[in-house]
XYZ file of C-alpha atoms in Angstrom:
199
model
C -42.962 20.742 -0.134
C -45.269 19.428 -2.982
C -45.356 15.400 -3.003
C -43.810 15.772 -6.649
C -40.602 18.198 -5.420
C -40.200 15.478 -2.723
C -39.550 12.473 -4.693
C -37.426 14.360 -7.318
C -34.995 14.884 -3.976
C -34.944 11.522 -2.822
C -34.533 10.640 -6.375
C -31.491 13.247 -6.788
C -29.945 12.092 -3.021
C -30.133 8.221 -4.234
C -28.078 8.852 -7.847
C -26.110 10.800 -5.087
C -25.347 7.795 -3.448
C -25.028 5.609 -6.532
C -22.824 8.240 -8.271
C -19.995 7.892 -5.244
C -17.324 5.556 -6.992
C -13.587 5.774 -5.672
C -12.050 6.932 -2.470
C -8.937 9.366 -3.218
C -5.817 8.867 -1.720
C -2.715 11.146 -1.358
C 0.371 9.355 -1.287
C 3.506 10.753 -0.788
C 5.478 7.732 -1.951
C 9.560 8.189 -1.953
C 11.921 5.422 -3.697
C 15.454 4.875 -3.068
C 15.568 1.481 -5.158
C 19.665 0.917 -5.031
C 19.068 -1.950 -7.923
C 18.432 0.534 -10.451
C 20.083 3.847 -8.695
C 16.307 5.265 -8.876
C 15.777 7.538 -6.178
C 12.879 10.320 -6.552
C 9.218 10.654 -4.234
C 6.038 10.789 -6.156
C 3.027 12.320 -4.827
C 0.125 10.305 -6.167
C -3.510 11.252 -6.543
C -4.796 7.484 -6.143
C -8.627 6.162 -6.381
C -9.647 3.730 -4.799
C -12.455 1.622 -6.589
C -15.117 1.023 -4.207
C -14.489 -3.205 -4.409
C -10.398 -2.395 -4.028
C -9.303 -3.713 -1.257
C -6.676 -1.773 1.358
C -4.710 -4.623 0.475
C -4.798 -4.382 -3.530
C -4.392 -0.715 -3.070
C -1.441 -1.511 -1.365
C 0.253 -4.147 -3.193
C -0.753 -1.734 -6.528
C 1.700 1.284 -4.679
C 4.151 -1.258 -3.698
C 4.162 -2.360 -7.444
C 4.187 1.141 -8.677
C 7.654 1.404 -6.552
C 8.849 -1.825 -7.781
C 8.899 0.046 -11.472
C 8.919 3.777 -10.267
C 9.595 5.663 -13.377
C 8.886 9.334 -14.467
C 6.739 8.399 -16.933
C 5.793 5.605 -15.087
C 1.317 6.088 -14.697
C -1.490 4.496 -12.205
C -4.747 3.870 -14.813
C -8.119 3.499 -14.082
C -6.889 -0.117 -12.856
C -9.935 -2.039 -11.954
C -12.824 -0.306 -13.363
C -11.685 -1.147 -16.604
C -10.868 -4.322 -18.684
C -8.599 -2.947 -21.121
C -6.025 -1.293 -19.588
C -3.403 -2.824 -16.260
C -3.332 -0.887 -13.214
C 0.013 0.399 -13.801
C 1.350 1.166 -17.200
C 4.563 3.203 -18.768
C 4.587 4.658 -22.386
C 6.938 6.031 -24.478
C 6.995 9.822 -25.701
C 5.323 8.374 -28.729
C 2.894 6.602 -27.036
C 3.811 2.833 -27.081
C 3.290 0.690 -24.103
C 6.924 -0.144 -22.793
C 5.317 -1.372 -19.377
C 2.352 -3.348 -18.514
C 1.608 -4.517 -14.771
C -1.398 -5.682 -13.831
C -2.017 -7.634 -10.005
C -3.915 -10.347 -9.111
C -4.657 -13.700 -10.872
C -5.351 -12.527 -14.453
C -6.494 -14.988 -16.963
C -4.274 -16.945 -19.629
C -5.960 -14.767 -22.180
C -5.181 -11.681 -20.144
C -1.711 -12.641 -20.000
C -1.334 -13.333 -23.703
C -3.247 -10.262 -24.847
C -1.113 -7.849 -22.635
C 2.036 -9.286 -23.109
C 0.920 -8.655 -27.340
C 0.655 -5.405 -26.444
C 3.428 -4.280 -24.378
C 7.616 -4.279 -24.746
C 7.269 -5.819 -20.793
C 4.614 -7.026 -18.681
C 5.000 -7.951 -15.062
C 2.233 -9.523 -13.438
C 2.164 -9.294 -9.316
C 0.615 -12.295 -7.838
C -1.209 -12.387 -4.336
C -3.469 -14.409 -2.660
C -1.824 -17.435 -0.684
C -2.855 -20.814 -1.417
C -5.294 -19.618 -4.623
C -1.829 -17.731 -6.066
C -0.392 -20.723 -5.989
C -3.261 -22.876 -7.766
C -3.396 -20.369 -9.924
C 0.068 -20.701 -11.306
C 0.294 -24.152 -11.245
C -2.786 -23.931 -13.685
C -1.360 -21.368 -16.301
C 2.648 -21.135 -15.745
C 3.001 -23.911 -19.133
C 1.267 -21.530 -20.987
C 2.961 -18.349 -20.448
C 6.426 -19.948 -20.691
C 6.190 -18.681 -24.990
C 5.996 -14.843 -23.663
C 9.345 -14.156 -23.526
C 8.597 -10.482 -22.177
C 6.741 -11.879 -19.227
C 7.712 -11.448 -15.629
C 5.789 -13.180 -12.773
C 6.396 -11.983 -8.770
C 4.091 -13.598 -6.020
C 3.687 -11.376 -2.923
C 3.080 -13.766 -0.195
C -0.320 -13.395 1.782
C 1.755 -12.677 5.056
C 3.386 -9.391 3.167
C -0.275 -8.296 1.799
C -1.728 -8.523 4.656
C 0.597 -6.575 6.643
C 0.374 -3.907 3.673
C -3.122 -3.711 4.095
C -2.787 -2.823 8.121
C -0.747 -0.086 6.696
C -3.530 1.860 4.338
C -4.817 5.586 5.134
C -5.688 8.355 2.975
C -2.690 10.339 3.488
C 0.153 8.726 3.609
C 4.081 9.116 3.609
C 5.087 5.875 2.107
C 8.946 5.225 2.075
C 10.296 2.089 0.359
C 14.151 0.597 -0.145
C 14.929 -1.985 -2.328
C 17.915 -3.505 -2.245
C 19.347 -6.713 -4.054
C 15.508 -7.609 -4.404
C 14.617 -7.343 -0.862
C 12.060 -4.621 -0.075
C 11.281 -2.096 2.907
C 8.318 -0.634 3.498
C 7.964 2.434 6.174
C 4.882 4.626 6.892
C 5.663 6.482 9.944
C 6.847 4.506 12.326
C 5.803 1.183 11.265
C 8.443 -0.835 8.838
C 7.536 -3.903 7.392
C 10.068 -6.157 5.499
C 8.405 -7.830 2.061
C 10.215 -10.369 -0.309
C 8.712 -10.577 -3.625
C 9.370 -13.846 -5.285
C 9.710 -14.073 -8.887
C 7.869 -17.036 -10.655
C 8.929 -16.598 -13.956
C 11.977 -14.239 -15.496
C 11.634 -12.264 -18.907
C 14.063 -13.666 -21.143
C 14.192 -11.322 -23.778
């Protein structure tokens, strides 16, 4: 092989490397969420960006449950500013739900909740969730179509232990408590809402 042919390989195989982004997950996730009387399984095609955590993957499913909806869509989530991870629009195209997760900035929080009927932002992280919301909660108090949950690190964690590429996720809500059951492992997680919507 001529010195020229082998760089141009070794070039190719690294923007091989570079060019591998997300991991794709199939989830076979199945609600029975006796709140709202929503019962249905989605099977998601989910990427994972390569600096998602197992345990932001998982808290991003859990959320998608929390708000299952037909028309209820995963976005590019992370590798993009503009959009949440998780958004619903109507037949006409306007955003009716916006949910993003994490610690999102104030102006993150005001532009989104702008642009969307709802927003719900899910909240994990321990002790930095909780300085975080100290820090902005007197600010979002005008967005009356806000809705704050914190997912408490014990409950992300055990998510996280949870993760693999195929899975048959099964979750039950009932008067706000949640159950979460891949195979034989359950796990019990209480989301705590911070602040209510009022509109």
């Amino acid at each position: 092989m001529a010195p020229d042919a082998l760089g141009i390989t070794i070039i190719a195989s690294l923007g091989h490397i570079m060019a591998q982004k997300s991991t794709i997950y199939k989830v076979e996730l199945s609600v029975s969420d006796m709140d709202r009387h929503y019962y249905e399984t989605h099977k998601l095609t989910v990427a994972k960006h390569p600096s998602e955590t197992d345990e932001r993957l998982m808290v991003r499913l859990l959320a998608f449950a929390l708000n299952a909806h037909e028309h209820l869509e995963m976005t590019k989530g992370i590798s993009t500013d503009d959009e949440p991870d998780i958004w619903q629009k109507s037949l006409s195209g306007e955003l009716e739900l916006w949910v993003a997760l994490g610690l999102p900035s104030e102006k993150v929080v005001r532009q989104s909740s702008g642009k969307s009927d709802a927003v719900i932002v899910y909240a994990y992280g321990g002790r930095t969730a909780d300085m975080w919301w100290e820090k902005i909660k007197n600010s979002t108090s005008r967005f009356d179509n806000l809705q704050v949950v914190n997912l408490s690190e014990n409950d992300t964690s055990a998510l996280a232990q949870l993760a693999s590429r195929a899975m048959k996720l099964q979750v039950n809500i009932q008067d706000g408590d949640v159950m979460v059951s891949v195979d034989d492992n359950i796990l019990y997680v209480t989301p705590v809402k911070w602040k209510n919507a009022s509109n």
